[in-house]
Short mmCIF file of C-alpha atoms and ligand atoms in Angstrom, two decimals:
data_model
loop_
_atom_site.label_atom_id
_atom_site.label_comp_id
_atom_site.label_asym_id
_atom_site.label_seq_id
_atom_site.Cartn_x
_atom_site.Cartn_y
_atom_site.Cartn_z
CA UNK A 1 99.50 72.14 161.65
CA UNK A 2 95.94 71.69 160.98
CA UNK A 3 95.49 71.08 157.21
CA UNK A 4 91.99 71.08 155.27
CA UNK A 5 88.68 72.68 156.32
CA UNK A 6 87.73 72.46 159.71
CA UNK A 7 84.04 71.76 160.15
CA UNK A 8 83.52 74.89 162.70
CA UNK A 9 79.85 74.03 163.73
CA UNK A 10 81.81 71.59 166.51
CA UNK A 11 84.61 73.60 167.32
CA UNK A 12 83.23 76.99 167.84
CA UNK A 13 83.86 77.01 172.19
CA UNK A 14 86.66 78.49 172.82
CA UNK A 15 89.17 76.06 173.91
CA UNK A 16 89.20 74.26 170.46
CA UNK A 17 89.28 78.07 169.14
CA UNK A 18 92.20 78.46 171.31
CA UNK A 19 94.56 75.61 170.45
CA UNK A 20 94.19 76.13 166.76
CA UNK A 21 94.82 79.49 166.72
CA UNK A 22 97.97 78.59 168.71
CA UNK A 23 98.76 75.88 166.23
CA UNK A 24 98.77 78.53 163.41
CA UNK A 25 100.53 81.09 165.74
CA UNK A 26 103.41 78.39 166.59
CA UNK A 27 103.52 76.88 162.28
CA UNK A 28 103.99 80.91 161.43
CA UNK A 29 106.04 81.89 163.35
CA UNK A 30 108.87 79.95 161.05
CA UNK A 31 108.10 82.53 158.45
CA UNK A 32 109.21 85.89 160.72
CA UNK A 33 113.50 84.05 159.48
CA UNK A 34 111.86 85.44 156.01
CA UNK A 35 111.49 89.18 157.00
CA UNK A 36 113.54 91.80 158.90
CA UNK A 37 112.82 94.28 161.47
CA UNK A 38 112.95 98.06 159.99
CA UNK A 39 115.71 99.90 160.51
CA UNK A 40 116.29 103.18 159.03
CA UNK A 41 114.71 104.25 162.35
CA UNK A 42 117.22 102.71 164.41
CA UNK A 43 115.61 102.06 167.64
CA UNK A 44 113.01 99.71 166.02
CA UNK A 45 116.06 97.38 164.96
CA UNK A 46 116.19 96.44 168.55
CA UNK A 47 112.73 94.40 167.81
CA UNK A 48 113.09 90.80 168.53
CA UNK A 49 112.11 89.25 164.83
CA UNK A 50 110.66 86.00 166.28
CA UNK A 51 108.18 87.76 167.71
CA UNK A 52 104.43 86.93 166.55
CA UNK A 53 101.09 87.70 168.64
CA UNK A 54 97.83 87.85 167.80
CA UNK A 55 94.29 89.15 169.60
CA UNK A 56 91.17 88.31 167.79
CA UNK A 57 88.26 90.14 169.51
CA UNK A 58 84.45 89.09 168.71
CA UNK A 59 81.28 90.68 168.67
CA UNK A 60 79.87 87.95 170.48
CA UNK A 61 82.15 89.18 173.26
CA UNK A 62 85.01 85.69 172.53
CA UNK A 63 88.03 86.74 173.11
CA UNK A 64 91.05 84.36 171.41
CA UNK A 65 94.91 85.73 172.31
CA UNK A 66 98.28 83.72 171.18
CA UNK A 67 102.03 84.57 171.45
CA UNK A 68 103.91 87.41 172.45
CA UNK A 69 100.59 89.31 173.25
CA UNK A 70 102.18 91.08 176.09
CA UNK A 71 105.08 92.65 174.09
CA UNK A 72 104.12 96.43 173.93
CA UNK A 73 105.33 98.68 170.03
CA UNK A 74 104.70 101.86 168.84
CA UNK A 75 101.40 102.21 166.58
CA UNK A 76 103.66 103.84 163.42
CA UNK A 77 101.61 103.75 160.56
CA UNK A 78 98.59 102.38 162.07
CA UNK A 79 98.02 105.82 163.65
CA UNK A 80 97.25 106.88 160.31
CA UNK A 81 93.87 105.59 160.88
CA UNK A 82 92.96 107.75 164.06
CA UNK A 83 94.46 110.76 162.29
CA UNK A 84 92.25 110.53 159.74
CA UNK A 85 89.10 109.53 161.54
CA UNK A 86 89.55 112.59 164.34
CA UNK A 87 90.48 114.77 161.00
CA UNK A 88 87.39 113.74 159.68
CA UNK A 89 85.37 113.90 163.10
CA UNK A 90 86.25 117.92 163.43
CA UNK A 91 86.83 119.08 159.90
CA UNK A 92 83.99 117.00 157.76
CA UNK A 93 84.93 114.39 154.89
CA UNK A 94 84.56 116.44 152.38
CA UNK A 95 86.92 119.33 153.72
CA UNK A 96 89.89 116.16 154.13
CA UNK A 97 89.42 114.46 151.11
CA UNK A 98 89.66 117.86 148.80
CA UNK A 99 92.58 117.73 150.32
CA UNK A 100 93.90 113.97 150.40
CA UNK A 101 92.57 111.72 147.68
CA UNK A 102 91.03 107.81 148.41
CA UNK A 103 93.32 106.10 145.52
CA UNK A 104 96.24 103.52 146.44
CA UNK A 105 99.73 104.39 144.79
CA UNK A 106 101.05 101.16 144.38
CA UNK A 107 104.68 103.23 145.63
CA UNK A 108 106.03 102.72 148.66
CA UNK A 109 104.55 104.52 152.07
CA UNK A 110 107.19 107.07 151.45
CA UNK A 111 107.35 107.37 147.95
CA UNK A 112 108.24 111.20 146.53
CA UNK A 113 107.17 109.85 143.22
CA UNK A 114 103.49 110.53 142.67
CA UNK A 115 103.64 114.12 144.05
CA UNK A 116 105.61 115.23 141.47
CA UNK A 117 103.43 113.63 138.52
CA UNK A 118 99.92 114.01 139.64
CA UNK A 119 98.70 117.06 138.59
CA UNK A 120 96.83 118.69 141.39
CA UNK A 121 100.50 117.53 143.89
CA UNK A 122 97.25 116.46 146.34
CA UNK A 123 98.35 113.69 148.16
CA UNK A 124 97.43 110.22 146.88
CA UNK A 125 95.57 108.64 150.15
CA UNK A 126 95.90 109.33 154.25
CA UNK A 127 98.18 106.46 154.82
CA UNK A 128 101.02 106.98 153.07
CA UNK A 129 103.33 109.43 154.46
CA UNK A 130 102.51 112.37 152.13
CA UNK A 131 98.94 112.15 153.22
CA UNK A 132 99.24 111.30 156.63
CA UNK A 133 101.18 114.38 157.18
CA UNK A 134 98.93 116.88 155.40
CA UNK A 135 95.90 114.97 157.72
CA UNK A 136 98.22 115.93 160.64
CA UNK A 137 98.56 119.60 159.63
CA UNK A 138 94.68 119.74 159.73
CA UNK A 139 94.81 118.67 163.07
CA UNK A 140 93.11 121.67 165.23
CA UNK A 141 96.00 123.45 167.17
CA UNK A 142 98.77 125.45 166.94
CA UNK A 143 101.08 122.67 169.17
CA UNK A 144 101.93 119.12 169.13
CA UNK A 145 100.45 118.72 172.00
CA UNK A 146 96.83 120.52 171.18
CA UNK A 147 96.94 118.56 167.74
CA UNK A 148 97.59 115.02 169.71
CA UNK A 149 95.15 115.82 172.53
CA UNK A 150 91.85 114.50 170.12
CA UNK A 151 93.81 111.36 169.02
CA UNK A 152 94.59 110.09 172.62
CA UNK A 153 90.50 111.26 173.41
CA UNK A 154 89.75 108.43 170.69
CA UNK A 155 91.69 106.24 171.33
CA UNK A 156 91.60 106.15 175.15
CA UNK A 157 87.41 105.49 174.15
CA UNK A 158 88.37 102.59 172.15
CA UNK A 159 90.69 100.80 174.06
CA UNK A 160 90.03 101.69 177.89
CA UNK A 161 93.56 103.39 179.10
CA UNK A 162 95.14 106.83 177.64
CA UNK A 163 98.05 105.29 175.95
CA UNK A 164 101.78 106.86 175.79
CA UNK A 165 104.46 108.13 173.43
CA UNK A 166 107.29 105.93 173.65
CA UNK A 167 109.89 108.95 173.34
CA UNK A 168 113.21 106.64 172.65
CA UNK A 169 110.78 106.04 169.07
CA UNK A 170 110.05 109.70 168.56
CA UNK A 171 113.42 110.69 169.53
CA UNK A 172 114.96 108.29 166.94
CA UNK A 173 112.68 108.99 163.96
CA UNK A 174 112.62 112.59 164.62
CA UNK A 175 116.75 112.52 164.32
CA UNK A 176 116.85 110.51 161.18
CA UNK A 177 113.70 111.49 159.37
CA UNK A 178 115.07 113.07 156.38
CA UNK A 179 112.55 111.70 154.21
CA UNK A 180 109.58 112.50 155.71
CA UNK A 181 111.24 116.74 155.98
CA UNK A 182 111.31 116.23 152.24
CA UNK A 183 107.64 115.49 151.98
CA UNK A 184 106.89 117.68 154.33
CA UNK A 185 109.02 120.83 152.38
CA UNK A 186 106.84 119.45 149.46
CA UNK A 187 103.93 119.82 151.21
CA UNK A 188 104.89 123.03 151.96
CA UNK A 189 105.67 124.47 148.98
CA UNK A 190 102.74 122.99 147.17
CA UNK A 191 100.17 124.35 149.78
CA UNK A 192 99.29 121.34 151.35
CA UNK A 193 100.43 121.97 154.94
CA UNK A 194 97.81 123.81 157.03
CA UNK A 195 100.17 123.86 160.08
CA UNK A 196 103.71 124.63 161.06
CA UNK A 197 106.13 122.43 159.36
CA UNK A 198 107.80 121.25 162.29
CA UNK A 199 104.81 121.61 164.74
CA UNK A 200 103.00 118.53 161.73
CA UNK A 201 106.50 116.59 162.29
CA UNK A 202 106.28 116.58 165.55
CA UNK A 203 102.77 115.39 166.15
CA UNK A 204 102.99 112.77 163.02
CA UNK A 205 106.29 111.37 165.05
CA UNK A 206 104.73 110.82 167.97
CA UNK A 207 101.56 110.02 167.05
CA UNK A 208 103.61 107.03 165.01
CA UNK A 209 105.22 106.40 168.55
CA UNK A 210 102.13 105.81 170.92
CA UNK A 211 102.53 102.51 172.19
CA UNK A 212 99.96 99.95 172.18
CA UNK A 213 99.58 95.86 172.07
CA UNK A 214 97.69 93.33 170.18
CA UNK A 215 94.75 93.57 172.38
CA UNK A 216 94.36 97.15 171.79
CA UNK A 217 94.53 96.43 168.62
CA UNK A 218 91.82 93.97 168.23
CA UNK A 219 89.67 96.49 170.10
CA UNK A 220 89.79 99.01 167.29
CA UNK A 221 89.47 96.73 164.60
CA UNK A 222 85.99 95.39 166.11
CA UNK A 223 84.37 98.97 166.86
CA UNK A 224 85.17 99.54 163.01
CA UNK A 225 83.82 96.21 162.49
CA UNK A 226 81.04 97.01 164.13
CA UNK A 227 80.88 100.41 162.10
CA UNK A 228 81.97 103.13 164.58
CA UNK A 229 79.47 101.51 167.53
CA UNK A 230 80.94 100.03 171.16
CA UNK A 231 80.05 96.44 170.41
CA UNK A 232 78.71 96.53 174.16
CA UNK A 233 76.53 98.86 174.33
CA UNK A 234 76.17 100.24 170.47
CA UNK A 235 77.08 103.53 171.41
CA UNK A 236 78.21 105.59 168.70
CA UNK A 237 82.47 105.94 168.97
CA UNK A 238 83.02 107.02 165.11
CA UNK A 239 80.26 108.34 163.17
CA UNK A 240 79.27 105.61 160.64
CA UNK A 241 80.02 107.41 157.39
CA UNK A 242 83.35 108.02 158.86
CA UNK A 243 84.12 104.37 159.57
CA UNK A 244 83.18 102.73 156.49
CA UNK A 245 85.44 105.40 155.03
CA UNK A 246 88.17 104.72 156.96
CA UNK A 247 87.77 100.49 156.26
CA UNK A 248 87.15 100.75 152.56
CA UNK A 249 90.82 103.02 152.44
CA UNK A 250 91.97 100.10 154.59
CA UNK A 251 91.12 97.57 152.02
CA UNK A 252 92.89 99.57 149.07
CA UNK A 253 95.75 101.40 150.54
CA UNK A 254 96.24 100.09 154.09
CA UNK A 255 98.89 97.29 153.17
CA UNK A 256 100.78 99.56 150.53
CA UNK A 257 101.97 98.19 147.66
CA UNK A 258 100.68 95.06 149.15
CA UNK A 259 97.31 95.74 149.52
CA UNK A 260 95.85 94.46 146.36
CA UNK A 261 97.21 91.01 147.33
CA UNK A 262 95.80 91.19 150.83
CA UNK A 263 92.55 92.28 149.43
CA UNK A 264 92.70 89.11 147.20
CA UNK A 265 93.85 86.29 149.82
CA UNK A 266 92.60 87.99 152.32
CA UNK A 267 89.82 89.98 152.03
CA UNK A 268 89.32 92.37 154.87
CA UNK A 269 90.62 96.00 155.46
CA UNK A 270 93.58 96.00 157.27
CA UNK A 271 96.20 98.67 158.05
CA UNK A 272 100.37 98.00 158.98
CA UNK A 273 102.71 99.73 160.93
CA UNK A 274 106.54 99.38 160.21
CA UNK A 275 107.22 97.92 164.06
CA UNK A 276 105.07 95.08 162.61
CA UNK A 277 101.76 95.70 164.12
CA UNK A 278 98.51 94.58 161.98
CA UNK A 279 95.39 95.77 163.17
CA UNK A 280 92.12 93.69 160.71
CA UNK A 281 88.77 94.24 160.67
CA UNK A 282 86.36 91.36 159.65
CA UNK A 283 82.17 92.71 159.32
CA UNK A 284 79.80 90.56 160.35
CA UNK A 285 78.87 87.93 157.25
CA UNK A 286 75.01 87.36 156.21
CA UNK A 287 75.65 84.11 155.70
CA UNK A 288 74.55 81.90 158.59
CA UNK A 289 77.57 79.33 157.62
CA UNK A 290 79.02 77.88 161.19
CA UNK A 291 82.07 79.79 161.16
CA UNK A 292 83.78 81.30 164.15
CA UNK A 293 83.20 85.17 165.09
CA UNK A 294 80.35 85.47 162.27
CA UNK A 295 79.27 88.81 163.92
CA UNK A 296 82.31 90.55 163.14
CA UNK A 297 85.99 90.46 164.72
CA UNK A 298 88.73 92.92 165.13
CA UNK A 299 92.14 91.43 165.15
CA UNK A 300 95.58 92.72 166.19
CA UNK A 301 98.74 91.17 165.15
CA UNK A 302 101.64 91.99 165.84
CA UNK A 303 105.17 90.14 164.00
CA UNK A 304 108.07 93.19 163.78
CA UNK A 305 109.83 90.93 161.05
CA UNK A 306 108.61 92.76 157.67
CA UNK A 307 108.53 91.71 154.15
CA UNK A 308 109.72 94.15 151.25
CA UNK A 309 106.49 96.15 151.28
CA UNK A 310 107.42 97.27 155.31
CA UNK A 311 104.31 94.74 156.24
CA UNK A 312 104.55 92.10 158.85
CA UNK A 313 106.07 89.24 157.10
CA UNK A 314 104.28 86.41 159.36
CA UNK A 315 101.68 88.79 160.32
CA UNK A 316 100.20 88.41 156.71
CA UNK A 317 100.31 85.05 156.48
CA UNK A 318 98.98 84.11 160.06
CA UNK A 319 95.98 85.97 158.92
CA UNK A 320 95.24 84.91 155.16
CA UNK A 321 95.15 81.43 157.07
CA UNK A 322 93.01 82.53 159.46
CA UNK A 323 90.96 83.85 156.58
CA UNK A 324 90.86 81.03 154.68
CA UNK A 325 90.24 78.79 157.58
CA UNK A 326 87.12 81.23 158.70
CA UNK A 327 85.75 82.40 155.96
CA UNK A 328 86.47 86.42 156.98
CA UNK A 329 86.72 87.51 153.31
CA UNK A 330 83.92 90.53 152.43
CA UNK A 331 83.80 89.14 149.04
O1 DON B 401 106.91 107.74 158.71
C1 DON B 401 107.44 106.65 158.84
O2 DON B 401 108.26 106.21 158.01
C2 DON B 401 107.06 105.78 160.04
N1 DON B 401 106.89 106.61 161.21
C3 DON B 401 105.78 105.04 159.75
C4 DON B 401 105.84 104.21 158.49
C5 DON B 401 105.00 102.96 158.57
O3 DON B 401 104.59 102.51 159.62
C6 DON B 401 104.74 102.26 157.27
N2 DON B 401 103.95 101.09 157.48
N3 DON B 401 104.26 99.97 157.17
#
C-alpha cells in the first residue's frame, strides 16, 4: 500500500498511474467484509460483496480501469441524475425545482419523515426517493415507455451504446416496493404527481434497473466534469446551467445522509446507487500543481457491499484515497 504523498510530476504516464490505482483497488477491497449487499430488493442480494472496480476517465483523454470493471449492475439511484437533467432539459429549472427543492435531508433515501413536517409536503431534493419520483411523473408521456424514451436518448449520447433494463431488477423491486407506493400515494394525495401513479412506478423502477458498468460510469461523470460538453469535441450534451445544477445537488444530497462527510474528505459531487455503483465527478483545478487528471476526471466505482447510509462501503473509501492522494477536492 503506498503510504505518504506521491510526488506526481514523475509518475503521471500511465503505467505508474496504473499500478497504484491497482494497489489502492487490491488494499480496499478488505473493507467491502465491512458492508453488505442490499437486500430488501431481493435480487440485488445475489451481488458478490468482494466486488470492487473502478474507471477513472480524463479530460486529457487517460483512461485508468482496476478490478471487477467488467461486472455489469443496475444504475438504481444513480439514474436519479438523468431524470433530473432530461426533466430539466424539457420542462426548464425553474418549472422542476417549484416542484422539488435543492436541500439535503440528512434522512434516509426513503425517508417518509420530512414530507409530513415540511410545510409546503414539496419534496426535499431529486435524489431521494420522494423527489425522484415526482421528477419521474414530469417525465413527458402518458407510458413508461414514452417517459423512458428521453433518458435512454441521453444516456446512449454519453456513453456510446443504448443501454438495457435488467427486468429480473425491475421485476423484483416492483414486487416488493411497498415503500416507494407509500411515497408515491403521498405524492398523490399532496399534488405532487403529474402522472399516473403506477405509470411514475413503473418508469422510476426501471429506470433504477438500466444496467451499466464502471466505464459508463466514468463517462458521465467527465461530460459533467467538463460541464455538459463531449470532452472530445466540446459539443454541448447538457446545457451548462443544467449541469452545474445537477453537480452542486451531487455534492449536498448525492451520498444521503452521508454526503456531508463525502463533501468533507472528499470533496467532489458524487451520486450512489444501492447495487453499489459510484459515479464522481472531479472539475478541472486552476492550480497548475503536478497532479494526475488536472483537467477534470469522471470516475465510476462500483463495490455492491454498502455501509449503513446504502453507499458503497469500499467504494467511499477507494475514492477519499484517491482524493487525498490527487488532490480532486473543489475546495
Ligand atoms: O427506490 C429504491 O429504493 C431503489 N430503486 C434505489 C435506491 C438507491 O439506489 C439509494 N441509493 N443508495
Amino acid at each position: 500500500m503506498v503510504q505518504g504523498t506521491v510526488n506526481w510530476n514523475i509518475k503521471l504516464d500511465k503505467e505508474w498511474l496504473q499500478e497504484y490505482v491497482d494497489d489502492w483497488v487490491a488494499f480496499y477491497r478488505k473493507a467491502t467484509k465491512e458492508g453488505n449487499v442490499a437486500s430488501y430488493i431481493p435480487i440485488l442480494a445475489k451481488a458478490n460483496p468482494n466486488h470492487l472496480g473502478i474507471a477513472i476517465h480524463g479530460k486529457n483523454g487517460l483512461k485508468i480501469c482496476s478490478g471487477d470493471i467488467d461486472i455489469p449492475f443496475t444504475i438504481q439511484s444513480i439514474s436519479k441524475v438523468i431524470s433530473f437533467m432530461v426533466a430539466c432539459m424539457k420542462n426548464g429549472v425553474s418549472y422542476v425545482l417549484d416542484r422539488v427543492d435543492v436541500e439535503p435531508t440528512g434522512e434516509a433515501f426513503n425517508s417518509i419523515m420530512h414530507l409530513e413536517m415540511k410545510s409546503l409536503n414539496k419534496p426535499f431534493n431529486p435524489f431521494v426517493n420522494a423527489g425522484a419520483l415526482t421528477v419521474t411523473s414530469m417525465l413527458n408521456g402518458a407510458t413508461s415507455s414514452d417517459k423512458l424514451a428521453p433518458l435512454f436518448n441521453l444516456l446512449e449520447r454519453m456513453i456510446g451504446y443504448r443501454p438495457s433494463v435488467n427486468q429480473e431488477v425491475f421485476k423484483s423491486e416492483d414486487e416488493t416496493s411497498a415503500r416507494n407506493r407509500a411515497i408515491g400515494y403521498y405524492l398523490l394525495e399532496t399534488g405532487f404527481l403529474e402522472s399516473d401513479l403506477e405509470v411514475t412506478l413503473e418508469t422510476y423502477f426501471k429506470q433504477c434497473s438500466i444496467e451499466i458498468t464502471v466505464d459508463d460510469l466514468a463517462r458521465i461523470g467527465l461530460i459533467l466534469a467538463n460541464d455538459g460538453q463531449d470532452p472530445n469535441n466540446e459539443e454541448e450534451i447538457i446545457p451548462r446551467q443544467i449541469a452545474r445544477i445537477t453537480k452542486a445537488l451531487m455534492l449536498t444530497c448525492g451520498m444521503y445522509d452521508a454526503s456531508g462527510k463525502f463533501a468533507t474528505y472528499v470533496g467532489i459531487p458524487a451520486k450512489s446507487g444501492v447495487s453499489g455503483g459510484i459515479v464522481a465527478v472531479a472539475p478541472p483545478r486552476v492550480r497548475n500543481a503536478p497532479f494526475p487528471f488536472i483537467e477534470g476526471c469522471g470516475i465510476g466505482v462500483y463495490g455492491p457491499a454498502l455501509e449503513d447510509r446504502g453507499n458503497s462501503i469500499a467504494g467511499m473509501k477507494l475514492l477519499k484515497h484517491i482524493a487525498s492522494q490527487w488532490d480532486l477536492s473543489i475546495f
